[in-house]
Amino acid sequence: MTDLALFLFTTLIDFVLLLLVIRVFSSRWVSEYNQINKTIGLMTDRLISPLGKSFDPQTLAILSILLALMIEFFSGLILFGMNCIKGPGVFDLFSLSLLSILDLVLTIFFFSIILHAIFSWLIPNQHSAFSDFIRQLVVPVLNPIRRRLPVPAGLDFSPFIAIVLIQSVSILISQNLTSKILLDGIVCANFRHLV
């Protein structure tokens, strides 16, 4: 696969996975009247509609995660198959797919929390579809931290604590699990395209 084709393939897969994972959380936490939530719903409905017509939010979230796992698994199967002499086994590839989806969830919340903090500092009382979407997406993550944390002089440190926790889990996933356990024994001609 040429570099351009590989770039386009991985970009398309990453975009679809991003939409599916965001839909899992936005369908539960973000207002159904939010324009960004509606757009994500419309874009992912075409992917989920072959599985059935109408679902409750919990079933929709499960289907979105399962579809994201399947897409990640099969794209990994294609990429490892084309670039590796000895690729991972089915269980290892499924584990890598699961960890990749978990890492995507952490990345989404990492950047969403940073955007939420910036919006709350720069434009605290203005509302737009995007700022409301971000706020509604991260508030359920920040509220458990806020309940356990004192608020000295009106400063909210919950975004900082959440970012530290998210980065800690992300480092544990990337360093300990994938590199030492799952990628052992894989022989690839050009490994940088796969990671």
Tab-separated table of C-alpha atoms in Angstrom:
chain	number	residue	atom	x	y	z
A	1	MET	CA	0.000	0.000	0.000
A	2	THR	CA	1.456	3.376	-0.937
A	3	ASP	CA	1.929	6.054	1.671
A	4	LEU	CA	-0.932	8.157	0.278
A	5	ALA	CA	-3.363	5.236	0.158
A	6	LEU	CA	-2.342	4.214	3.668
A	7	PHE	CA	-2.826	7.773	4.912
A	8	LEU	CA	-6.279	8.053	3.336
A	9	PHE	CA	-7.330	4.619	4.629
A	10	THR	CA	-6.220	5.268	8.226
A	11	THR	CA	-7.690	8.786	8.192
A	12	LEU	CA	-11.074	7.491	7.063
A	13	ILE	CA	-11.028	4.719	9.669
A	14	ASP	CA	-9.983	7.141	12.426
A	15	PHE	CA	-12.737	9.604	11.470
A	16	VAL	CA	-15.429	6.910	11.513
A	17	LEU	CA	-14.173	5.581	14.853
A	18	LEU	CA	-14.120	9.096	16.294
A	19	LEU	CA	-17.741	9.684	15.276
A	20	LEU	CA	-18.903	6.323	16.654
A	21	VAL	CA	-17.161	6.769	19.998
A	22	ILE	CA	-18.356	10.359	20.421
A	23	ARG	CA	-21.888	9.185	19.633
A	24	VAL	CA	-21.764	6.730	22.534
A	25	PHE	CA	-21.322	9.555	25.032
A	26	SER	CA	-23.145	12.364	23.267
A	27	SER	CA	-26.314	10.309	22.851
A	28	ARG	CA	-26.466	9.909	26.619
A	29	TRP	CA	-25.197	13.241	27.904
A	30	VAL	CA	-25.705	15.911	25.237
A	31	SER	CA	-29.068	17.475	24.470
A	32	GLU	CA	-30.813	15.931	21.490
A	33	TYR	CA	-31.491	19.448	20.203
A	34	ASN	CA	-27.788	20.327	19.962
A	35	GLN	CA	-26.827	20.759	16.288
A	36	ILE	CA	-23.482	18.978	16.640
A	37	ASN	CA	-25.129	16.042	18.391
A	38	LYS	CA	-27.731	15.872	15.605
A	39	THR	CA	-24.993	15.939	12.943
A	40	ILE	CA	-23.035	13.142	14.624
A	41	GLY	CA	-26.259	11.160	14.920
A	42	LEU	CA	-27.073	11.608	11.233
A	43	MET	CA	-23.549	10.670	10.153
A	44	THR	CA	-23.417	7.514	12.258
A	45	ASP	CA	-27.011	6.426	11.609
A	46	ARG	CA	-25.946	5.279	8.153
A	47	LEU	CA	-23.398	2.951	9.734
A	48	ILE	CA	-25.726	1.614	12.417
A	49	SER	CA	-28.933	1.393	10.347
A	50	PRO	CA	-28.064	-1.983	8.732
A	51	LEU	CA	-28.179	-3.449	12.257
A	52	GLY	CA	-31.803	-2.369	12.831
A	53	LYS	CA	-34.165	0.586	12.727
A	54	SER	CA	-34.831	1.981	16.207
A	55	PHE	CA	-32.920	1.414	19.395
A	56	ASP	CA	-33.025	2.750	22.909
A	57	PRO	CA	-29.957	4.841	23.871
A	58	GLN	CA	-28.291	2.022	25.816
A	59	THR	CA	-28.589	-0.459	22.933
A	60	LEU	CA	-27.399	2.244	20.528
A	61	ALA	CA	-24.315	2.846	22.676
A	62	ILE	CA	-23.511	-0.872	22.801
A	63	LEU	CA	-23.962	-1.212	19.033
A	64	SER	CA	-21.761	1.822	18.407
A	65	ILE	CA	-18.962	0.397	20.553
A	66	LEU	CA	-19.259	-3.055	18.962
A	67	LEU	CA	-19.214	-1.530	15.477
A	68	ALA	CA	-16.171	0.580	16.390
A	69	LEU	CA	-14.422	-2.546	17.713
A	70	MET	CA	-15.225	-4.448	14.516
A	71	ILE	CA	-13.948	-1.621	12.315
A	72	GLU	CA	-10.755	-1.302	14.365
A	73	PHE	CA	-10.238	-5.086	14.342
A	74	PHE	CA	-10.689	-5.494	10.580
A	75	SER	CA	-8.636	-2.410	9.720
A	76	GLY	CA	-5.868	-3.783	11.947
A	77	LEU	CA	-6.198	-7.151	10.240
A	78	ILE	CA	-5.790	-5.464	6.842
A	79	LEU	CA	-2.851	-3.283	7.915
A	80	PHE	CA	-0.976	-6.061	9.732
A	81	GLY	CA	-1.717	-8.482	6.892
A	82	MET	CA	-0.254	-6.154	4.286
A	83	ASN	CA	2.787	-4.979	6.236
A	84	CYS	CA	3.824	-7.848	8.492
A	85	ILE	CA	5.586	-11.127	7.985
A	86	LYS	CA	4.275	-12.374	11.319
A	87	GLY	CA	1.317	-10.435	12.670
A	88	PRO	CA	-0.565	-10.699	15.936
A	89	GLY	CA	-2.958	-13.539	16.639
A	90	VAL	CA	-6.716	-13.024	16.639
A	91	PHE	CA	-6.907	-12.598	20.417
A	92	ASP	CA	-3.962	-10.177	20.425
A	93	LEU	CA	-5.483	-8.176	17.570
A	94	PHE	CA	-8.830	-8.015	19.390
A	95	SER	CA	-7.016	-6.866	22.549
A	96	LEU	CA	-5.139	-4.218	20.552
A	97	SER	CA	-8.443	-3.067	19.034
A	98	LEU	CA	-10.045	-2.809	22.463
A	99	LEU	CA	-7.085	-0.864	23.839
A	100	SER	CA	-7.090	1.395	20.793
A	101	ILE	CA	-10.778	2.238	21.323
A	102	LEU	CA	-10.110	2.891	25.020
A	103	ASP	CA	-7.205	5.154	24.084
A	104	LEU	CA	-9.484	6.996	21.638
A	105	VAL	CA	-12.055	7.553	24.408
A	106	LEU	CA	-9.331	8.949	26.668
A	107	THR	CA	-8.035	11.213	23.892
A	108	ILE	CA	-11.529	12.541	23.185
A	109	PHE	CA	-12.069	13.431	26.835
A	110	PHE	CA	-8.552	14.846	27.199
A	111	PHE	CA	-9.065	17.375	24.411
A	112	SER	CA	-12.705	18.011	25.333
A	113	ILE	CA	-11.731	18.908	28.899
A	114	ILE	CA	-9.004	21.241	27.656
A	115	LEU	CA	-11.497	22.937	25.291
A	116	HIS	CA	-14.049	23.176	28.092
A	117	ALA	CA	-11.506	24.864	30.372
A	118	ILE	CA	-10.487	27.314	27.634
A	119	PHE	CA	-14.128	28.150	26.877
A	120	SER	CA	-14.895	28.677	30.554
A	121	TRP	CA	-11.974	31.108	30.871
A	122	LEU	CA	-12.316	33.020	27.607
A	123	ILE	CA	-16.073	33.055	26.988
A	124	PRO	CA	-17.676	31.995	30.281
A	125	ASN	CA	-21.278	33.078	29.680
A	126	GLN	CA	-21.645	32.714	25.930
A	127	HIS	CA	-23.325	29.714	24.421
A	128	SER	CA	-22.892	28.156	21.026
A	129	ALA	CA	-23.701	24.696	19.723
A	130	PHE	CA	-20.020	23.711	19.971
A	131	SER	CA	-19.348	25.072	23.474
A	132	ASP	CA	-22.600	23.582	24.789
A	133	PHE	CA	-21.722	20.233	23.189
A	134	ILE	CA	-18.282	20.215	24.825
A	135	ARG	CA	-19.675	21.329	28.195
A	136	GLN	CA	-22.415	18.690	28.233
A	137	LEU	CA	-19.924	16.046	27.142
A	138	VAL	CA	-17.390	16.682	29.932
A	139	VAL	CA	-19.579	17.731	32.869
A	140	PRO	CA	-20.536	14.101	33.736
A	141	VAL	CA	-16.816	13.281	33.858
A	142	LEU	CA	-15.885	16.328	35.943
A	143	ASN	CA	-18.794	16.239	38.424
A	144	PRO	CA	-17.568	13.201	40.441
A	145	ILE	CA	-14.203	14.941	40.857
A	146	ARG	CA	-15.875	18.239	41.792
A	147	ARG	CA	-17.943	16.563	44.510
A	148	ARG	CA	-14.811	15.237	46.225
A	149	LEU	CA	-12.654	18.322	45.761
A	150	PRO	CA	-12.758	21.520	47.794
A	151	VAL	CA	-13.095	24.730	45.771
A	152	PRO	CA	-10.454	27.131	47.119
A	153	ALA	CA	-11.222	30.772	46.289
A	154	GLY	CA	-13.680	29.749	43.587
A	155	LEU	CA	-11.071	27.928	41.485
A	156	ASP	CA	-12.148	24.667	39.896
A	157	PHE	CA	-9.261	22.196	39.716
A	158	SER	CA	-11.374	19.298	38.450
A	159	PRO	CA	-10.247	19.716	34.804
A	160	PHE	CA	-6.603	19.541	35.890
A	161	ILE	CA	-7.198	16.421	38.006
A	162	ALA	CA	-9.197	14.780	35.203
A	163	ILE	CA	-6.432	15.480	32.673
A	164	VAL	CA	-3.794	14.019	34.996
A	165	LEU	CA	-5.909	10.886	35.539
A	166	ILE	CA	-6.628	10.503	31.817
A	167	GLN	CA	-2.966	10.894	30.886
A	168	SER	CA	-1.906	8.414	33.582
A	169	VAL	CA	-4.266	5.753	32.246
A	170	SER	CA	-3.213	6.518	28.675
A	171	ILE	CA	0.466	6.095	29.554
A	172	LEU	CA	-0.273	2.790	31.286
A	173	ILE	CA	-2.098	1.552	28.197
A	174	SER	CA	0.507	2.619	25.673
A	175	GLN	CA	3.679	1.684	27.555
A	176	ASN	CA	2.922	-1.389	29.602
A	177	LEU	CA	0.224	-3.296	27.782
A	178	THR	CA	0.708	-2.797	24.067
A	179	SER	CA	4.482	-2.635	23.822
A	180	LYS	CA	5.427	-5.438	26.218
A	181	ILE	CA	2.578	-7.924	26.055
A	182	LEU	CA	0.663	-7.678	22.797
A	183	LEU	CA	3.312	-6.644	20.282
A	184	ASP	CA	5.820	-9.300	21.279
A	185	GLY	CA	6.793	-11.526	18.355
A	186	ILE	CA	5.324	-9.356	15.578
A	187	VAL	CA	7.652	-8.935	12.576
A	188	CYS	CA	6.721	-6.097	10.201
A	189	ALA	CA	8.502	-4.572	7.230
A	190	ASN	CA	7.370	-1.040	8.072
A	191	PHE	CA	6.043	-0.921	11.607
A	192	ARG	CA	5.706	2.879	11.807
A	193	HIS	CA	2.649	2.719	9.521
A	194	LEU	CA	0.815	0.475	11.944
A	195	VAL	CA	1.134	2.285	15.240
